[in-house]
Structure formats: C-alpha cells, structure tokens
XYZ file of C-alpha atoms in Angstrom:
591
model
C 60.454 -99.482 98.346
C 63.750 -98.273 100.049
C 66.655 -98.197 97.671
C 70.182 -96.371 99.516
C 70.752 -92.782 99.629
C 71.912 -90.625 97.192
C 75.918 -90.348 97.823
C 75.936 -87.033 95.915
C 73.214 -85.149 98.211
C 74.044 -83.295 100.932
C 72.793 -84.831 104.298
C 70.055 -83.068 106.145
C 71.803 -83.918 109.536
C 74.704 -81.205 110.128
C 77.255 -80.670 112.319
C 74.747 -78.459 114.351
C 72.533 -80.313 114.391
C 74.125 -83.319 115.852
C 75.406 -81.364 118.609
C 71.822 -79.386 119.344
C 70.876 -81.925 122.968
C 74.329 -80.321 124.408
C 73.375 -76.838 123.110
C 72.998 -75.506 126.057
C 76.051 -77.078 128.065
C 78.080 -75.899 125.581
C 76.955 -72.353 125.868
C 77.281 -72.624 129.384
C 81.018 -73.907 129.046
C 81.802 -71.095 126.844
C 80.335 -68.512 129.171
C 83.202 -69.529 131.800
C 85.555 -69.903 129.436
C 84.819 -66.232 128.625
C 85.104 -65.123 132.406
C 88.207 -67.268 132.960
C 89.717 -65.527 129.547
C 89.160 -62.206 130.571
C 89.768 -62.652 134.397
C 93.825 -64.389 132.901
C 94.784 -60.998 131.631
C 94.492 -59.289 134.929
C 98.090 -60.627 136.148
C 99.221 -58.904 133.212
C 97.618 -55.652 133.773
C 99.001 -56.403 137.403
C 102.341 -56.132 136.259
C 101.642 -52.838 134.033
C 100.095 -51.744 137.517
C 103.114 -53.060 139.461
C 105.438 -51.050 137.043
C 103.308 -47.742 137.435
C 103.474 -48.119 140.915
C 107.490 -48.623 141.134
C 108.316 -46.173 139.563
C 106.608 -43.200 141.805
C 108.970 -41.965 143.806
C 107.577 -43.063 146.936
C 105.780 -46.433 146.193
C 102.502 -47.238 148.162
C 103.272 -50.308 149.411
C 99.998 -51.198 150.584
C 98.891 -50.291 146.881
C 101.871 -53.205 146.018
C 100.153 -55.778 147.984
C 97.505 -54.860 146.933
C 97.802 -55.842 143.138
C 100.366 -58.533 143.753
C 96.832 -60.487 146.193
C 94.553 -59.675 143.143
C 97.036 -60.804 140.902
C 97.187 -63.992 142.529
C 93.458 -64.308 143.266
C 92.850 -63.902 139.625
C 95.122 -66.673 138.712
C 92.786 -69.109 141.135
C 89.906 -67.684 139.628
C 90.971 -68.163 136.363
C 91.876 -71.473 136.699
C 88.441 -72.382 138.716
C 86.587 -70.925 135.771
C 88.602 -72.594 133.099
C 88.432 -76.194 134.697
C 84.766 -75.974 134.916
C 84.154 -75.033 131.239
C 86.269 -78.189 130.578
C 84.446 -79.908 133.259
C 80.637 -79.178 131.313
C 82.217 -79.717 127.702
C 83.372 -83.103 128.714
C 79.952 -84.129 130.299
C 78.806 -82.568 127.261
C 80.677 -85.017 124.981
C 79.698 -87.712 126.887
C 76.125 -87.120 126.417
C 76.501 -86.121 122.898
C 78.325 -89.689 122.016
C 75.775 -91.137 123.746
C 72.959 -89.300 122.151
C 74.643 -89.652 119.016
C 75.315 -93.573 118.751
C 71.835 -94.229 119.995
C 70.667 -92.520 117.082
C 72.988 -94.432 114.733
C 72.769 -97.922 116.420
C 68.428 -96.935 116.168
C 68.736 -96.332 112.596
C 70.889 -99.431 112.107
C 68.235 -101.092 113.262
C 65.805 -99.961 111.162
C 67.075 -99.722 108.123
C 66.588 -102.750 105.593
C 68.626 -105.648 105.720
C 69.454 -105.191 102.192
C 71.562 -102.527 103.174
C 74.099 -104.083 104.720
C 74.791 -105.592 101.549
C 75.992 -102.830 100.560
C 78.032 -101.859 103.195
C 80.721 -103.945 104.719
C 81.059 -104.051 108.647
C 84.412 -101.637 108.371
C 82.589 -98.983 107.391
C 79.830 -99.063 110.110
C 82.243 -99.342 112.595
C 83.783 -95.943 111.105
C 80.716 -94.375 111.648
C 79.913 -95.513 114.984
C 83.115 -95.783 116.565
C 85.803 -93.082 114.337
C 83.296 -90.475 113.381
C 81.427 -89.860 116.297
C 84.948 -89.870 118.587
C 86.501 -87.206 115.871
C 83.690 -84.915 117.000
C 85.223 -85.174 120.625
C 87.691 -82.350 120.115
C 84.858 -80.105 118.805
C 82.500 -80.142 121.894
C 85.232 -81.455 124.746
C 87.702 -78.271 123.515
C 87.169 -76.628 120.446
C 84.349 -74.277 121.555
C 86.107 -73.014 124.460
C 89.356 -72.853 122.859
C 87.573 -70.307 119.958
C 85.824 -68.794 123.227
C 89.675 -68.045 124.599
C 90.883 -67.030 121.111
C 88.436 -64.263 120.667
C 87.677 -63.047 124.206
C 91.762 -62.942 125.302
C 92.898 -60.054 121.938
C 89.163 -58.278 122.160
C 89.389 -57.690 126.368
C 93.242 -56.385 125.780
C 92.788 -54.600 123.164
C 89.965 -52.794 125.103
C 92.639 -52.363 127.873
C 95.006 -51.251 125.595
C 93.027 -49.077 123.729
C 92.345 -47.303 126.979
C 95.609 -46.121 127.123
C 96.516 -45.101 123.566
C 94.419 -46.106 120.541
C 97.794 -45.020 118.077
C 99.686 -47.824 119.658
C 96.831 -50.158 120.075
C 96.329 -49.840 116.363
C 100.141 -50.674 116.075
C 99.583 -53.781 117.785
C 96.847 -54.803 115.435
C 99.216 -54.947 112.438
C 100.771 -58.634 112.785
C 97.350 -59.531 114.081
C 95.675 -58.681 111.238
C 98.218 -59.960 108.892
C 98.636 -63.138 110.976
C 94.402 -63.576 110.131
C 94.856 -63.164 106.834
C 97.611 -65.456 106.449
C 95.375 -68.047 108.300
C 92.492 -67.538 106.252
C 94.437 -67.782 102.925
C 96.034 -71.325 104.242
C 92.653 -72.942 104.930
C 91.231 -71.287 101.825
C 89.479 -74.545 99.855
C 90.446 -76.774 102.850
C 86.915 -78.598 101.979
C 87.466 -79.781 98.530
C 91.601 -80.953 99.778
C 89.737 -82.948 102.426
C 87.429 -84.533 100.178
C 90.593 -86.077 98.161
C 92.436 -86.474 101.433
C 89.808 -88.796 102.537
C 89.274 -90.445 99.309
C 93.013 -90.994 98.468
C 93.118 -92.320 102.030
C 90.669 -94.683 101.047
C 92.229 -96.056 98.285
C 95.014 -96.927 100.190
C 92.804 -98.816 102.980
C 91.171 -100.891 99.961
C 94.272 -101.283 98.422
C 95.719 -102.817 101.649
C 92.526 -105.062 102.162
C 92.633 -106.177 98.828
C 96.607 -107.379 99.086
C 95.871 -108.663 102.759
C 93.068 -111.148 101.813
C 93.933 -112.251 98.818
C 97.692 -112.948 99.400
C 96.759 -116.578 98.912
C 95.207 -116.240 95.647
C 97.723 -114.044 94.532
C 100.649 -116.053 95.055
C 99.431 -119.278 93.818
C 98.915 -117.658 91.002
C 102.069 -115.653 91.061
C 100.821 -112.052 91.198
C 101.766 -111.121 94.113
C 104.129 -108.356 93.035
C 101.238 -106.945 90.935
C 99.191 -106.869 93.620
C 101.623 -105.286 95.777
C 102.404 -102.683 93.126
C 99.051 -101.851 93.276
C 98.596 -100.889 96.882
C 102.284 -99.089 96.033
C 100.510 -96.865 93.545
C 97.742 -96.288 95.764
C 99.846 -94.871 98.792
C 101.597 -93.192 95.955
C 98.895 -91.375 94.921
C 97.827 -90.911 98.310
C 101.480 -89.167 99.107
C 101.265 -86.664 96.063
C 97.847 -85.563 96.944
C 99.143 -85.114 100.665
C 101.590 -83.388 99.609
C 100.044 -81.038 96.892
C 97.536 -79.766 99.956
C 100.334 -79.187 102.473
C 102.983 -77.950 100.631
C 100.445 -75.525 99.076
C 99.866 -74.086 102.996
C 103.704 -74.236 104.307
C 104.275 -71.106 103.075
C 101.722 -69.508 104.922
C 101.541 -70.958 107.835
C 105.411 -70.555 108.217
C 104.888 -66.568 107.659
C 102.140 -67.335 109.644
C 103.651 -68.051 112.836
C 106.470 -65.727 112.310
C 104.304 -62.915 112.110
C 102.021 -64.207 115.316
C 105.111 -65.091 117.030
C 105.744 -63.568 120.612
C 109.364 -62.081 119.062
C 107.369 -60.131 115.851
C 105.267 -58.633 118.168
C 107.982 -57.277 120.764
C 109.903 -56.006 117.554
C 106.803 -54.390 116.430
C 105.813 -52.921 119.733
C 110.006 -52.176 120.432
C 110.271 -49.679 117.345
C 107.227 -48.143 116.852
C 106.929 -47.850 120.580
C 110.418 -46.004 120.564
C 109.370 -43.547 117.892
C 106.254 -42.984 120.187
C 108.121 -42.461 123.433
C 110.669 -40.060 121.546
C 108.075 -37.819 120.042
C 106.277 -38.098 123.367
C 103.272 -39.132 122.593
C 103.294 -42.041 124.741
C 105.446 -42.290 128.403
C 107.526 -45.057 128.785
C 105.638 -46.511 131.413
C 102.556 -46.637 129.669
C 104.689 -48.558 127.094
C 105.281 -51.243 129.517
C 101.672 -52.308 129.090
C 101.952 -53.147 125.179
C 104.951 -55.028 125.796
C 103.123 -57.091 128.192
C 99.472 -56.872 127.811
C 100.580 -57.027 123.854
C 102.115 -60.549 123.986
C 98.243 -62.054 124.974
C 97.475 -60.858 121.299
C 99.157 -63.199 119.330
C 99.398 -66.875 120.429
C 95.076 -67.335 120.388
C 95.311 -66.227 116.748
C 97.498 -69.725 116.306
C 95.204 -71.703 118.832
C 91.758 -70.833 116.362
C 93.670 -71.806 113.234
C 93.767 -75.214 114.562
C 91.326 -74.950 116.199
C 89.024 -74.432 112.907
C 90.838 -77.085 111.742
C 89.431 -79.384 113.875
C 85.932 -77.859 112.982
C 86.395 -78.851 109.188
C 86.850 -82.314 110.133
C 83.997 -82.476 112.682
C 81.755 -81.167 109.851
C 83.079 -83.946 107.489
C 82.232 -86.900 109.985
C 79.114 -85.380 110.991
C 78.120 -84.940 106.710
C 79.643 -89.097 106.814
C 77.066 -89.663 109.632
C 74.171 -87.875 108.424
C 74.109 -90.032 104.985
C 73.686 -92.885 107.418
C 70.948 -90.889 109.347
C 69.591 -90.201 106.132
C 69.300 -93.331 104.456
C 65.284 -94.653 104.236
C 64.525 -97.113 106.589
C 61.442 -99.639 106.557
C 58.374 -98.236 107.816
C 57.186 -99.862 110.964
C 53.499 -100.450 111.328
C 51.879 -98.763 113.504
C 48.585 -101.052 113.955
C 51.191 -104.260 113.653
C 48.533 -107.342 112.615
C 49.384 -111.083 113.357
C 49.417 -113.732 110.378
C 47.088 -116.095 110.298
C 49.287 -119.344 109.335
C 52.174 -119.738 107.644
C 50.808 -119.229 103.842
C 53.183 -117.302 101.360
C 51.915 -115.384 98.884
C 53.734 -113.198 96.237
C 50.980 -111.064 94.211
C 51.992 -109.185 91.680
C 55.430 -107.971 93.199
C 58.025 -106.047 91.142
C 60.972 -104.928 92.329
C 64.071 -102.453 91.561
C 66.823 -101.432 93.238
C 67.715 -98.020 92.129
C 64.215 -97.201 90.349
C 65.389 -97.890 86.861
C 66.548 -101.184 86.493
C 63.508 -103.970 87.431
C 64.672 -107.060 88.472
C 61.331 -108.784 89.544
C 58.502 -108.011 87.175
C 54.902 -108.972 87.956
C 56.002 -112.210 90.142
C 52.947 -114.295 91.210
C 53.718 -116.921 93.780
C 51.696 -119.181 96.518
C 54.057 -121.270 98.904
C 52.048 -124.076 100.835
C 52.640 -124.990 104.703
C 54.926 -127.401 104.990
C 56.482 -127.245 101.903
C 59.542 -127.186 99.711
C 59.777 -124.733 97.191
C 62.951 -124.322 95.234
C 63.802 -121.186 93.458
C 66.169 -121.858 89.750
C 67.505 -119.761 87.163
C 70.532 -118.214 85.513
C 72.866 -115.484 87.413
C 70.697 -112.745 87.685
C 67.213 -113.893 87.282
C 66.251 -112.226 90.541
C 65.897 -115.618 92.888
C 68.246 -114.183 95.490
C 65.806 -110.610 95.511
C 62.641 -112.575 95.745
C 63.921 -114.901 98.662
C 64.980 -111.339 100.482
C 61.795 -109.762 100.140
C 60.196 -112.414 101.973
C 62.686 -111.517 104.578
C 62.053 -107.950 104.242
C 65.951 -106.752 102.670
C 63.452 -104.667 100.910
C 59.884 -103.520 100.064
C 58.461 -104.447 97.107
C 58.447 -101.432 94.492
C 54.637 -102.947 93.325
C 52.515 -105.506 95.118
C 52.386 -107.382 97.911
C 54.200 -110.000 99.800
C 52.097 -111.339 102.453
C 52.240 -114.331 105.519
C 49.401 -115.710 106.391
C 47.155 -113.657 104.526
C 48.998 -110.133 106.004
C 51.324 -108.039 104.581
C 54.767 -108.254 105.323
C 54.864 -104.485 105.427
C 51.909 -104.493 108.649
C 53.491 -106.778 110.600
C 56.273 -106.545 113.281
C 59.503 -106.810 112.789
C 59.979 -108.998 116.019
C 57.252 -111.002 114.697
C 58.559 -111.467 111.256
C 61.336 -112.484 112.340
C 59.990 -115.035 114.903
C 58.291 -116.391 111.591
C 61.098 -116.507 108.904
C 64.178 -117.575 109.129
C 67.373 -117.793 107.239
C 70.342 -119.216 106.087
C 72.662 -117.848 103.778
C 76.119 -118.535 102.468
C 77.840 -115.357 103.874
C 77.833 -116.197 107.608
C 78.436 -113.447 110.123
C 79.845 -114.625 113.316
C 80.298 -111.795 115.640
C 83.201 -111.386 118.132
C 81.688 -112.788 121.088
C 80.995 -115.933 122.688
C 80.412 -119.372 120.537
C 77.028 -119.850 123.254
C 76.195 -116.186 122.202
C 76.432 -116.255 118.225
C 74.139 -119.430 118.422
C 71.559 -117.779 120.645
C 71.464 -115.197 118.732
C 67.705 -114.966 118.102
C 67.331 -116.143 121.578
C 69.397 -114.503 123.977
C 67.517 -116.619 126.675
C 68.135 -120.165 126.119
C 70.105 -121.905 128.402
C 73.059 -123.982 127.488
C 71.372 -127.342 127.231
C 69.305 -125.832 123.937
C 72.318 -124.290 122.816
C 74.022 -127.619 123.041
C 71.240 -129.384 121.360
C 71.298 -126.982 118.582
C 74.973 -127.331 117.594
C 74.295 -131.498 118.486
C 71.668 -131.085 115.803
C 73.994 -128.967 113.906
C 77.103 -131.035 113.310
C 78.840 -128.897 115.533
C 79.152 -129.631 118.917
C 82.357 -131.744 118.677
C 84.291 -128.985 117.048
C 83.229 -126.477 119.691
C 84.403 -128.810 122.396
C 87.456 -129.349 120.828
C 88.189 -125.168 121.680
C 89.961 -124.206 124.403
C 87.195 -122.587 126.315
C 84.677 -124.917 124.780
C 80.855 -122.908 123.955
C 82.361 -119.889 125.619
C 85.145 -119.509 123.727
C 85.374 -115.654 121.869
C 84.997 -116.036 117.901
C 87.522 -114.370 116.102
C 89.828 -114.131 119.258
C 89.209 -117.935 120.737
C 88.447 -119.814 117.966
C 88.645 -119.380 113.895
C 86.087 -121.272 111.709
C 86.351 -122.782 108.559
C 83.971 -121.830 105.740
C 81.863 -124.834 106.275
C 81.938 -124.759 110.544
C 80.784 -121.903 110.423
C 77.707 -122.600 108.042
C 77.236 -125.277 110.482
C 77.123 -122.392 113.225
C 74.673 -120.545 111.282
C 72.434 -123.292 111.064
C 72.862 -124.009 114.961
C 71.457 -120.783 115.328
C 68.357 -120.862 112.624
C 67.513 -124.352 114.850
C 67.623 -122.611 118.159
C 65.218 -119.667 116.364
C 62.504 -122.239 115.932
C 61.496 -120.271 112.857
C 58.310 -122.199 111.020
C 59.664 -120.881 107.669
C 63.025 -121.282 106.152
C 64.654 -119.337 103.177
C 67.777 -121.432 102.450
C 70.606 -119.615 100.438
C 72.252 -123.741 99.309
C 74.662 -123.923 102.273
C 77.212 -126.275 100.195
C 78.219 -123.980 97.583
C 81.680 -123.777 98.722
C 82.120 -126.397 100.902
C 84.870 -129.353 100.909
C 83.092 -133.141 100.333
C 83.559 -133.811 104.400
C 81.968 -129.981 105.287
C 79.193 -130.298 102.739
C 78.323 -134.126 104.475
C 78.177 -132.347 107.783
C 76.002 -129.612 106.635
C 73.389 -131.947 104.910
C 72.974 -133.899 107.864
C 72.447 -130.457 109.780
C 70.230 -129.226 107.120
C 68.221 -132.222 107.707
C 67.166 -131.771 111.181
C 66.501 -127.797 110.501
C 64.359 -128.305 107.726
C 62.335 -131.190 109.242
C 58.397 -129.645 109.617
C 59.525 -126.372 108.424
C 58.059 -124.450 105.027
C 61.665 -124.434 103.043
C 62.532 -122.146 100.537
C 65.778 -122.579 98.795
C 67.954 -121.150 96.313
C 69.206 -123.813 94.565
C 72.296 -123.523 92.790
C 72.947 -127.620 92.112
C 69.472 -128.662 90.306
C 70.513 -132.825 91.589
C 69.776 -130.848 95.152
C 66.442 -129.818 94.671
C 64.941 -133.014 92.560
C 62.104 -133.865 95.861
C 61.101 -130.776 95.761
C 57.290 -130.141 96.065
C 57.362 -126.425 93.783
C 60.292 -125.646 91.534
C 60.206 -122.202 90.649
C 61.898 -121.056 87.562
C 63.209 -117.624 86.767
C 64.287 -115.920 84.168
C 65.421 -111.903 83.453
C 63.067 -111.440 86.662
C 60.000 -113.229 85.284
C 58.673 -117.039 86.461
C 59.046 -118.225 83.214
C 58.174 -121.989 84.952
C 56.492 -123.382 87.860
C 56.194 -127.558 88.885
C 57.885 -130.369 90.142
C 60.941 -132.178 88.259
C 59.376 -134.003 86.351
C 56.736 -131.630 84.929
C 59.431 -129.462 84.137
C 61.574 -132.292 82.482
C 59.111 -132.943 80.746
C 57.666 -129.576 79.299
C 61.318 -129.393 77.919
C 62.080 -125.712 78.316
C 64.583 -124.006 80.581
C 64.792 -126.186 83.523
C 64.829 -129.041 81.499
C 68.044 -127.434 79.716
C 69.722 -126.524 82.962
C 69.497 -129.745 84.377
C 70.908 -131.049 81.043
C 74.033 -128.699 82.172
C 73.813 -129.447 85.286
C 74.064 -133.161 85.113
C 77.113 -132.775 82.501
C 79.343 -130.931 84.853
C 78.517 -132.829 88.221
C 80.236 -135.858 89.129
C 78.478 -139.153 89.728
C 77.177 -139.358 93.366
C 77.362 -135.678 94.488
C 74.466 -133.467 95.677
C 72.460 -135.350 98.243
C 69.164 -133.956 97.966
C 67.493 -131.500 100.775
C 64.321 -132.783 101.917
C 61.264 -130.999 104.278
C-alpha cells in the first residue's frame, strides 16, 4: 500500500543533495571567484605601493607606471574572472532547475493518484515553480558571493599581516565583533522560519477561504466574520513577523555600525596614531591599513545575507524532498497484459494511514459488459473501492485484478488504456478546449474531438466561445459546474476506455445540466463495463449488480429487486431515498 509521507520526518533529499549534478560547476565557479577576489585587492596594494613610491625623494617613475599598468590590468583581470564564475553558476542553475523539476514532474508522475487528493494544485505549483526558483540565488550567487566574503579579509589580512601583525590584529577587532554580532542575529533563524512560513500560510488560506466563498458568505450575511477572520490571520502573521525581526534589529544595527567603512577608519585612525607616535609603525606603512583595511569589512555584511539566503534554500529544498520522498506505486517490471475485461476484487482490505481500515475483506466479481452500482452510507468505503480499481492506491491485503492480472503487474499506460473515469471534481487545465478533451489522446484530430463533445452535449457551448475548440480554459472560456462535467465526459469518450468507474455526474447539477449530462452519459456508457457510485438509488434501479456497503464491509450484493425484497439496508435507503426525491427526477443510467 502507499499511504503519504510522514510530515514530521525529516526528508532524505537535502539541500546538497539536490544541488550534487552541478557539483562540480559550482566548484569551478568558486575557484574564479577566488582568483578574481584575490587578484581585486591588488589596486589597493597599488595605491599603498603608489604612496611608498611618492614619497622617496626621487620617485622612479618607471616604477610609477609600472604599478599604475598592473593596477589597471588587475582590474580587467578581475573582472574577466568574476564574470565567468557568474557565467558557470548561471549555466549551473539552469541545469540544476532542469535536473531538479524533472525529478519532481517524474515523481509526480508516479506517485498514486490518491495523492493528489490530498494536495491541492497550489501547492504543487509551489514546489515546482517557487521552491525550486528560491534555490536560484544559492547556486547563480550565493556560493561565489561566500567565495568573495572569505577569500577578500583572509588574502589582506595576509598582506597586512606582512607588514605589522600588532596593527593587523587591530584591524581584526570590529571584524570579529561584527561576526559575532551576525552570528547572534541569525541564532534560531530555523525555528522563526518555520512560524514565518506557517503564519504565512495561514494568511494564504485565510485569503482563499474569504475569496471563494464570498458568495456563500454574504447570502448568508457573514461576510464580516469571514473577513475578520483573514484579519486575525494577517494579524497573527504581523506579530510573529515582528517578534523575529525586532528580536535581530538590534544587532544587525550594531552590526553594520561596527562593519561599517567609518568604524574601521576610526579604529585604524587612533590606534594607528598611537602606533606611529611610539614608532612602531611609519606612517607610510599606515597608509596600507587605511586602504587595504577598508576590503575587511563590507564581505562580512555580504555573507550575513548571504547565509540568509542559504537558510531559505535549505527550507525549499526540506519542502521538496517530502515530495521526493513520498512512496510512489511500484511499476512492474515484467508488465503482463489482461486477458479481458473481468474485475475481480479478492479479499482486498484497505487503510489509509495503517490504523484505520476502511475496506475489510471485500470480495467482488464485475462481469463484461456490465453495470455494477456501488451504495451505502457516507463512509462505507464505495469511493476507496472504485479508486483502487483505478490504482489511487494499492490494496493494504489482496488483490485487485483485470482480466485475470493484477492491477499491481500491469502498466500504467495500459491500465489506463483499460479504465476510465469520471468523477465529480473535474480538472480542466489551462490550455486549449481541443487539448483538455484529448487529453488521453493527444493525437486525435479535430473531427474525433468534435464527435466527442457532439456525443457529449457539448459542442454547441464550445462554439458559442470566442475562439471556438481552441479557446484557453480558464483565460478564454469559464465553465459552469455541469459544462464542464460534460467536458470530462467528452474526454472519457475520446479515451475509448472498455471500463468505466462513474463518480454520479449529477450530484450538483441544475435540472437543464443534469438533462445534458444523462444524455452524454448515455452514449459513454453504451458497450462499456460501468461502475458507478451511486448517490440517488432511483439512478441505479437497471442495474445488473448492486453492491451494498457498509463500515467497509459488502453487507449486500443483487439487483433491485432482490435487495427490496431481502428487506435490509438497501431496501431502507431506498425507503429514504424515495421520501426525499421529487416525483420524476433521476433518469436512470443504463450500459
């Protein structure tokens, strides 16, 4: 069985790992970045240089054009070596989001169906899309920018050292506080993140939640309870924001004081003037701390953001790597063809978290050519058993098998080219009308697409559409609740599935809709082995198998009459069912 990760585990799939295909790019990048760091303080130590020189007596000018050529030089050079570390990290990144949503749009497409019930099209797109570009900053900057931040204070402090280790450790002193401060401010940044994100979330729901259901809400006049609601969300939201920042002003403010370019001439002016007046140090050798010294600071501020943006890689790479994570269905790999188009459920159970069974022991045959509908209360488990025949899931015990093979040893293509579906959530994706109803056959020209949505109740609407069949959906054209259904089934009669599973398309449609969609259900279901959830009993009366369920368990098997007549809990939903119908609805769905 595959039931969905554990949210409370830490994902296998790191940070690191994600970015280990552009490895070695990224080492390379940082290599340059190193050479182009330490080649940008040479017009510094030029100037020290250029100082020395000026003030000999007699100045070499040869010796002047000298360092002013390698001064410039080095500035090229810098620049060459700087641009091509962002040239590879930007290649990089464009191999690693490739890399990257390959993986995620291959486990999307292995993982069960089932799963996307549990996970609304919002959030994949976070993964996909928001996540993986968040990680840009980390490989297209990040690592060079650390590179720069380290490389830049170590070379001049080598330099600097060189000339007198007293002062050099002078010019460590707002360094080292300045690190301190930083490490202090992003002290439990992980945990702060964790409620960033989660009050941030809140808010999004909370913002859904008033958008979409601003109809219900005012008809019913709750709309300023609703609204307060999102208002207390943000609210929260704002506290929490501002518990985590105004917890790191303070240090970041001293911060960048201490790191600033001012603090550390004022640091280098007076102890460098005690220095020079106990002459320990000359005055032109000064020169070079008040120069070579300013290159100390400003990386110091660059890594603190820069780590930043590491915390937040990490967190969208731990957000991707539950999706890696979560168990997908096992492909087979000997794949065997069914013989037929038999259905048999032996001995299946089922659970979705391992604790709580919802199908116990179900034993089920479904004939060729067939109608079989599946009754019972909320919750008897008619929905989970018409989903593993789909494959949502696995069964947690037994077998369901087509054509004498298991569903679990056969294709997914092949499934799939086998069983259809129909249920009442429709997804229509944002592309062409043509496209969402060749769906399972991206080949068919537009004469079977036409005859589909003919057959479908459909075509007129679609014509009616500014650019007709290749109109955009969601952009183009808008659907009501029952066009769409109509759309849906378009598309299960272009499939050419031999077996149906039929989630009652009506539910929720108006008296005109649910006309429309009977007449389209009758030329999809026409030949076909149907299985439908029935929700309206007067819908399922010519059925050839009823299948009753209770608490998980067939608790009764037959046709309408049989069951009417053993009197037990068919019999007493049909009772209900018949009270609280009015006289002439439900036509009936017929193979």
């Amino acid at each position: 069985m595959t039931s969905p990760p554990d949210s409370d585990a830490a994902p296998s799939t790191s940070l690191g790992e994600l970015l280990a295909p552009v490895r070695g790019k990224i080492i390379l990048a940082c290599v340059l970045q190193a050479i182009g760091a330490a080649v940008g303080l040479v017009p510094f130590i030029a100037i020290v240089e250029l100082g020395r020189e000026l003030f000999e007596p007699e100045p070499d000018n040869g010796r002047l054009w000298t360092i002013a050529v390698v001064a410039a030089v080095s500035l090229v050079v810098r620049i060459g070596f700087m641009m091509g570390a962002l040239s590879v990290t930007h290649f990089a990144d464009n191999d690693f989001q490739l890399h990257v949503r390959r993986r995620l749009a291959d486990q999307l497409g292995a993982l069960p169906l089932g799963w996307f019930d549990d996970h609304d099209a919002g959030e994949v797109k976070k993964l996909v899309v928001d996540d993986v570009s968040a990680m840009h900053h980390v490989v297209g900057h990040v690592f060079t920018d650390i590179t720069a931040s380290i490389v830049t204070p170590v070379v001049a402090m080598i330099y600097l050292f060189t000339i007198d280790w007293q002062m050099g450790l002078i010019v460590l002193v707002p360094f080292v506080i300045g690190v301190a401060l930083f490490s202090r401010m992003f002290a439990g940044y992980g945990e702060k993140m964790e409620e960033y994100n989660a009050r941030m979330t809140d808010v999004n729901d909370g913002a859904v939640e008033f958008v979409q259901g601003i109809a219900v809400v005012k008809t019913f006049g709750q709309s300023g309870r609703a609204h307060r609601r999102f208002l207390d969300s943000a609210n929260r939201f704002v506290d929490a924001f501002w518990n985590w920042v105004s917890g790191m002003l303070r240090s970041s403010a001293i911060a960048e004081i201490v790191l600033s370019p001012l603090m550390t001439l004022m640091v280098i002016a007076a102890a460098g003037a005690w220095f020079v007046d106990q002459g320990w140090i000359s005055a032109v050798d000064l020169v070079a701390f008040f120069v070579v010294g300013l290159a100390m600071s400003q990386p110091i501020s660059t890594l603190g953001f820069a780590m930043n943006f590491v915390q937040s890689s990490q967190d969208a790479a731990a957000r991707i790597g539950v999706l890696l994570d979560a168990p997908t269905l096992p492909e087979p790999t000997n794949p065997r063809s069914p013989e037929g188009h038999a259905i048999e459920f032996d001995g299946v159970s089922f659970s979705y978290d391992g604790d709580h069974t919802v199908l116990a022991d179900v034993d089920l045959e479904f004939r060729p050519g067939t109608m079989t509908a599946l009754v019972g209360p909320s919750g008897s488990g008619k929905s989970t058993l018409a989903k593993l025949l789909c494959r949502f899931w696995d069964p947690t015990a037994g077998a369901v098998r087509l054509g004498g093979v298991d569903l679990r040893d056969i294709a997914r293509d092949e499934l799939y080219g086998n069983v259809g579906f129909v249920f009442q959530d429709v997804q229509l994706l944002r592309m062409s009308v043509a496209d969402n109803i060749a769906l399972a056959r991206p080949s068919a020209g537009r004469d079977e697409i036409e005859a589909a949505a003919r057959a479908a109740q459909i075509h007129e609407r679609i014509t009616e559409l500014p650019g007709g069949y290749d109109a955009v959906v969601h952009q183009d054209a808008r659907f009501s609740g029952g066009e769409a259904q109509r759309l849906s089934i378009a598309r299960a009669i272009l499939a050419d599935a031999p077996i149906l599973v039929l989630d009652e398309a009506t539910s929720f449609a108006d008296p005109e809709s649910e006309a429309a969609i009977q007449d389209a259900l009758s030329a999809l279901t026409a030949g076909r082995t149907l299985i439908v959830i029935a929700h309206r009993l007067s819908t399922i009366v010519g059925a050839d198998q009823i299948v009753v369920l209770d608490a998980g368990s067939v608790v009764e098997t037959g046709t309408h009459d049989q069951l009417l007549d053993a009197d037990g809990l068919y019999a007493r939903q049909w009772a209900a069912d018949q009270r609280s119908q009015p006289a002439g609805a439900g036509p009936e769905v017929t193979p």
